[in-house]
Short mmCIF file of C-alpha atoms in Angstrom, two decimals:
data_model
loop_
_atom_site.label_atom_id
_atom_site.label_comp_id
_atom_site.label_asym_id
_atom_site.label_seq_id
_atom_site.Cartn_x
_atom_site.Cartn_y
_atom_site.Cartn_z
CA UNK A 18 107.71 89.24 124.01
CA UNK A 19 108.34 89.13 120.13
CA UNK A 20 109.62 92.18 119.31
CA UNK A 21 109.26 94.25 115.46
CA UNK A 22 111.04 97.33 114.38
CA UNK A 23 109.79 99.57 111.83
CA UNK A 24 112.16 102.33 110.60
CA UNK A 25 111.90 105.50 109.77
CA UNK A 26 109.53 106.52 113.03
CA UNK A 27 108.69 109.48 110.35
CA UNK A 28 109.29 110.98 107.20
CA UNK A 29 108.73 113.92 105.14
CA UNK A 30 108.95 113.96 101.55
CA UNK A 31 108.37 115.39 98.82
CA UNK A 32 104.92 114.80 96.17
CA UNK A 33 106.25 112.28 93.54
CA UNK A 34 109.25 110.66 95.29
CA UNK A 35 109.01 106.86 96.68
CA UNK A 36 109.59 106.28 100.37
CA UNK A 37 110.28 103.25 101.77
CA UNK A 38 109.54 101.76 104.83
CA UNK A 39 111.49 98.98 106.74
CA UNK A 40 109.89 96.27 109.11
CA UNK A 41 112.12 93.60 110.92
CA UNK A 42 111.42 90.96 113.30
CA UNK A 43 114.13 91.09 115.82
CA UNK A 44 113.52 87.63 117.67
CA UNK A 45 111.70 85.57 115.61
CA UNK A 46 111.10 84.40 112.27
CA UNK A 47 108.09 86.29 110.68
CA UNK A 48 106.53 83.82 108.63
CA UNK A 49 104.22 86.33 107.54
CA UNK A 50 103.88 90.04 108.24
CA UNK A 51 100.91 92.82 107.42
CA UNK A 52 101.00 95.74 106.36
CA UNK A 53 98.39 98.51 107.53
CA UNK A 54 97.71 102.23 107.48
CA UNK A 55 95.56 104.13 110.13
CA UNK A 56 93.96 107.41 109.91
CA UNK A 57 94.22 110.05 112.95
CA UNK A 58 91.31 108.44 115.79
CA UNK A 59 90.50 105.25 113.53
CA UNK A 60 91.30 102.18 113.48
CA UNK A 61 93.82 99.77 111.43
CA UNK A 62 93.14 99.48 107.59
CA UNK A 63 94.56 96.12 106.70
CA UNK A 64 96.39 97.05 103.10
CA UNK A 65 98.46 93.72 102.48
CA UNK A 66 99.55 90.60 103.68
CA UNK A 67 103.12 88.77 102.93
CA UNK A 68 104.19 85.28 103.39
CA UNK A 69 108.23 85.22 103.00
CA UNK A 70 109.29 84.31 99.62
CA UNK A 71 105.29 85.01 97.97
CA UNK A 72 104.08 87.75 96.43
CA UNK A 73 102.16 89.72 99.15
CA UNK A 74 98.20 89.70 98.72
CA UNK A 75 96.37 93.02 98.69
CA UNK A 76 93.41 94.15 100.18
CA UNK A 77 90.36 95.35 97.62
CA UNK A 78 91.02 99.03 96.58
CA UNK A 79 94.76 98.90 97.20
CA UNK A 80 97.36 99.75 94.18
CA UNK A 81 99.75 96.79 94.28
CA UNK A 82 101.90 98.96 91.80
CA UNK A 83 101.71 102.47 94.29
CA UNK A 84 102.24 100.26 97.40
CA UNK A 85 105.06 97.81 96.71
CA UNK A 86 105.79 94.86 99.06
CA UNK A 87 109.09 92.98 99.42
CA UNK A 88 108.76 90.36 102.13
CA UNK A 89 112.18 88.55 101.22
CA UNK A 90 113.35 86.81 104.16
CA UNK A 91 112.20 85.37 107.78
CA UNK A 92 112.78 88.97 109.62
CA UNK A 93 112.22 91.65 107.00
CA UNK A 94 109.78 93.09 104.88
CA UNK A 95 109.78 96.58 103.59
CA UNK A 96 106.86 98.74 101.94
CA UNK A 97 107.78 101.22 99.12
CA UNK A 98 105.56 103.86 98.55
CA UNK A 99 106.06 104.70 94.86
CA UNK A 100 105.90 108.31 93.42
CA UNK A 101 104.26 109.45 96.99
CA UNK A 102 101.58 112.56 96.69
CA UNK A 103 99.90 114.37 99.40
CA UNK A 104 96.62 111.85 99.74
CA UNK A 105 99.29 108.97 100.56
CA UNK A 106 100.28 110.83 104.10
CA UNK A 107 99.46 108.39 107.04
CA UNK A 108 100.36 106.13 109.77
CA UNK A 109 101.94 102.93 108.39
CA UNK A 110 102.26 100.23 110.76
CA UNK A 111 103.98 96.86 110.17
CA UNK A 112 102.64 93.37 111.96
CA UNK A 113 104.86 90.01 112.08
CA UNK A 114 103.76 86.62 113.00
CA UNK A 115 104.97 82.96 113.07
CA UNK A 116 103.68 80.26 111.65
CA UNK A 117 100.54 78.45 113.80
CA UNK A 118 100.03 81.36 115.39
CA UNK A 119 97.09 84.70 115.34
CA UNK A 120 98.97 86.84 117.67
CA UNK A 121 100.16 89.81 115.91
CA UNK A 122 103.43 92.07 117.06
CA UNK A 123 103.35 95.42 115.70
CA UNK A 124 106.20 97.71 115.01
CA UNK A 125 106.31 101.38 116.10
CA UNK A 126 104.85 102.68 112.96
CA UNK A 127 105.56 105.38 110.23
CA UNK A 128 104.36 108.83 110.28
CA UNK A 129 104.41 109.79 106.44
CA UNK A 130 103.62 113.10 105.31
CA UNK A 131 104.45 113.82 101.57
CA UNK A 132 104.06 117.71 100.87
CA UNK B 29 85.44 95.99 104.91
CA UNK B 30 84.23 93.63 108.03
CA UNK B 31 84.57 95.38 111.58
CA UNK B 32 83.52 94.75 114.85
CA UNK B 33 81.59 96.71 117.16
CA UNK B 34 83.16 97.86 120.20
CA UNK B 35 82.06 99.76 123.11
CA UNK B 36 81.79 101.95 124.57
CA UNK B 37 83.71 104.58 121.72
CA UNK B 38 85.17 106.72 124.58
CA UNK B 39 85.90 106.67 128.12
CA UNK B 40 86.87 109.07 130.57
CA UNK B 41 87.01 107.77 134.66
CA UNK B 42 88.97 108.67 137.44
CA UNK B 43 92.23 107.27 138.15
CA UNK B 44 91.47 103.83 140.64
CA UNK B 45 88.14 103.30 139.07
CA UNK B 46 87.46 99.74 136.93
CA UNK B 47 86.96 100.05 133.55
CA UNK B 48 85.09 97.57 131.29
CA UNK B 49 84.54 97.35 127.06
CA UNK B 50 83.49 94.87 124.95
CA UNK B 51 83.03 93.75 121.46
CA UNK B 52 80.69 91.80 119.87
CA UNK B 53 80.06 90.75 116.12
CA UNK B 54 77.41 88.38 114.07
CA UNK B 55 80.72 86.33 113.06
CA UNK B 56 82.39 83.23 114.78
CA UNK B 57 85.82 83.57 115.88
CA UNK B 58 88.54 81.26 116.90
CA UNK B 59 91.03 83.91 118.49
CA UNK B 60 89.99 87.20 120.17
CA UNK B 61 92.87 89.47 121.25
CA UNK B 62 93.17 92.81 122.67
CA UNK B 63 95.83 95.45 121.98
CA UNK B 64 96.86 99.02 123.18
CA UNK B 65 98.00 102.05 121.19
CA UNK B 66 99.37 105.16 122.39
CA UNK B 67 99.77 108.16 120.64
CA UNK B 68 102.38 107.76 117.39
CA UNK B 69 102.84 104.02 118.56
CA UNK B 70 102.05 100.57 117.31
CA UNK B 71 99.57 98.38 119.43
CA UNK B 72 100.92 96.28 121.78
CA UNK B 73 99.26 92.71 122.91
CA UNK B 74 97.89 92.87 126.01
CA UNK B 75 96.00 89.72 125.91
CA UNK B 76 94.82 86.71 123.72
CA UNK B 77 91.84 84.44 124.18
CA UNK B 78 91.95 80.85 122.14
CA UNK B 79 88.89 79.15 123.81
CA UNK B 80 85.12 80.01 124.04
CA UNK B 81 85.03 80.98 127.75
CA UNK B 82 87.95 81.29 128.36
CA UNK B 83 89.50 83.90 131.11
CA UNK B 84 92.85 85.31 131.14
CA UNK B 85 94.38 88.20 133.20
CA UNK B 86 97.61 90.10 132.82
CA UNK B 87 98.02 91.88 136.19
CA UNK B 88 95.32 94.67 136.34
CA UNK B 89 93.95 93.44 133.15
CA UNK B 90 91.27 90.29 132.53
CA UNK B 91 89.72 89.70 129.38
CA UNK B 92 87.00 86.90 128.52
CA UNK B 93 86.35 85.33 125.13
CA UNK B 94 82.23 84.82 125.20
CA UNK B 95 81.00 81.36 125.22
CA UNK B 96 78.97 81.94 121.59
CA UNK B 97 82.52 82.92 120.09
CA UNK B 98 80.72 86.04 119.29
CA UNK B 99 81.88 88.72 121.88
CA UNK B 100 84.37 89.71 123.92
CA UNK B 101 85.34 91.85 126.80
CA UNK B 102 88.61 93.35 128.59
CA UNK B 103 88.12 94.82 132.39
CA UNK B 104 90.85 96.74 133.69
CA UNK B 105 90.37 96.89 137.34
CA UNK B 106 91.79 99.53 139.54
CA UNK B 107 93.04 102.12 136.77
CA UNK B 108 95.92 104.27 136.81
CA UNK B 109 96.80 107.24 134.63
CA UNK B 110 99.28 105.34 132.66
CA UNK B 111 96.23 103.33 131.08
CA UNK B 112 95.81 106.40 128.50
CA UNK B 113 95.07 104.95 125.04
CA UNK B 114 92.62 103.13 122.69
CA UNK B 115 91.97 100.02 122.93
CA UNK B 116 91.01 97.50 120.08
CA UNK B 117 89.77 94.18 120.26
CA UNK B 118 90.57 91.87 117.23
CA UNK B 119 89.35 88.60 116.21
CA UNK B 120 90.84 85.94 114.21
CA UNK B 121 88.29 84.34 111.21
CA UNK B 122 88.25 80.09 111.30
CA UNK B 123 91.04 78.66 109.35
CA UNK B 124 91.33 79.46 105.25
CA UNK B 125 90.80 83.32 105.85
CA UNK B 126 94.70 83.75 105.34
CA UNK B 127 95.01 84.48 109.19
CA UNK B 128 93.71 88.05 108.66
CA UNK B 129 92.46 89.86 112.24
CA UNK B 130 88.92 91.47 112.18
CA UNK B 131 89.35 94.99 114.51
CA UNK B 132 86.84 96.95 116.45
CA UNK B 133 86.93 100.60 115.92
CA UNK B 134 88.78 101.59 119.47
CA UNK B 135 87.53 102.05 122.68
CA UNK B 136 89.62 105.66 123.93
CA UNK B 137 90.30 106.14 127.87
CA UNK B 138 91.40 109.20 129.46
CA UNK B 139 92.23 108.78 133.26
CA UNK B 140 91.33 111.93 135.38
CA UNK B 141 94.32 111.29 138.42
#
């Protein structure tokens, strides 16, 4: 199957310091890719969606500016989190697809925790 | 935002028993899918559905996509401790909806061995 990497697995940082996160697509070309965030025992939060080369569309209540998307080529897109406080801490998880297609392959996710 | 309703929320069987969940929702969907997520893991596909009635398996696994394009369901038959997780079902909105998925809340199992 298609397979997505997402790097760092986890990360601890400190309140008002960016973090960014890394998503590839390792055997295919990720014509678009999502970005989402999860709570502990809920389920995905969509928080943005990137076509390669476009700037990435946010969901409604999102900060474009706090959550910055870079989607630049076929296998990578990366999510900063700019100037990171405590309230930002979650599970960020990356999704790729391919043109024509719904079928979404995730990447391991992001464990944030900003003290 | 939109969700769907899946049930049940929680499961907890003994290891060889079948297992069954479904979703439903008052939208139309082109593409149902069903994914699996472990603890500190992304989901993984487990199965898609492109066609009202439409049945697919993957080994212990079978999942139907309801003939109103409204519901869904995933069996897993046989199950084995391994099968620990949530579940979500997702569908996919009719073309122009920028290919975002609609998820159900999560269906947990815990497998007694």
């Amino acid at each position: 199957g298609a397979v997505v990497s997402q790097h760092p697995s986890r990360v601890i940082c400190k309140s008002g310091t960016s973090v960014k996160i890394e998503c590839r697509s390792l055997d295919f070309q990720a014509t678009t890719m999502f970005w989402y965030r999860q709570f502990p025992k809920q389920s995905l939060m969509l928080m943005a969606t990137s076509n390669e080369g476009s700037k990435a569309t946010y969901e409604q209540g999102v900060e474009k500016d706090k959550f910055l998307i870079n989607h630049a080529s076929l296998t990578l897109s990366t999510l900063t989190v700019t100037s990171a406080h405590p309230e930002d801490s979650s599970f960020y998880i990356c999704s790729a697809s391919w043109a024509g297609s719904e079928k979404l392959f995730f990447g391991s996710g992001t464990q944030l925790s900003v003290l | 935002g939109q969700q769907l309703n899946q049930s049940p929320q929680s499961m907890f069987i003994q290891e060889g028993e079948d297992v069954s969940m479904n979703c439903t929702s008052s939208s139309i969907f082109n593409t149902w899918l069903w994914y699996k997520q472990e603890p500190g893991e992304g989901p993984v596909l487990l199965i898609a559905l492109y066609k009202a009635g439409e049945l697919t398996s993957n080994g212990r696994l079978t999942a139907q996509f309801g003939i109103t394009r409204k519901d869904s369901f995933l069996n897993i038959s046989a199950s084995i401790p391994s099968d620990v997780g949530i579940y979500f079902c997702a569908g996919a909105l009719p073309a122009g909806n920028n290919r975002k998925l609609i998820w159900g809340l999560g269906t947990s199992l815990a497998v007694n061995p």
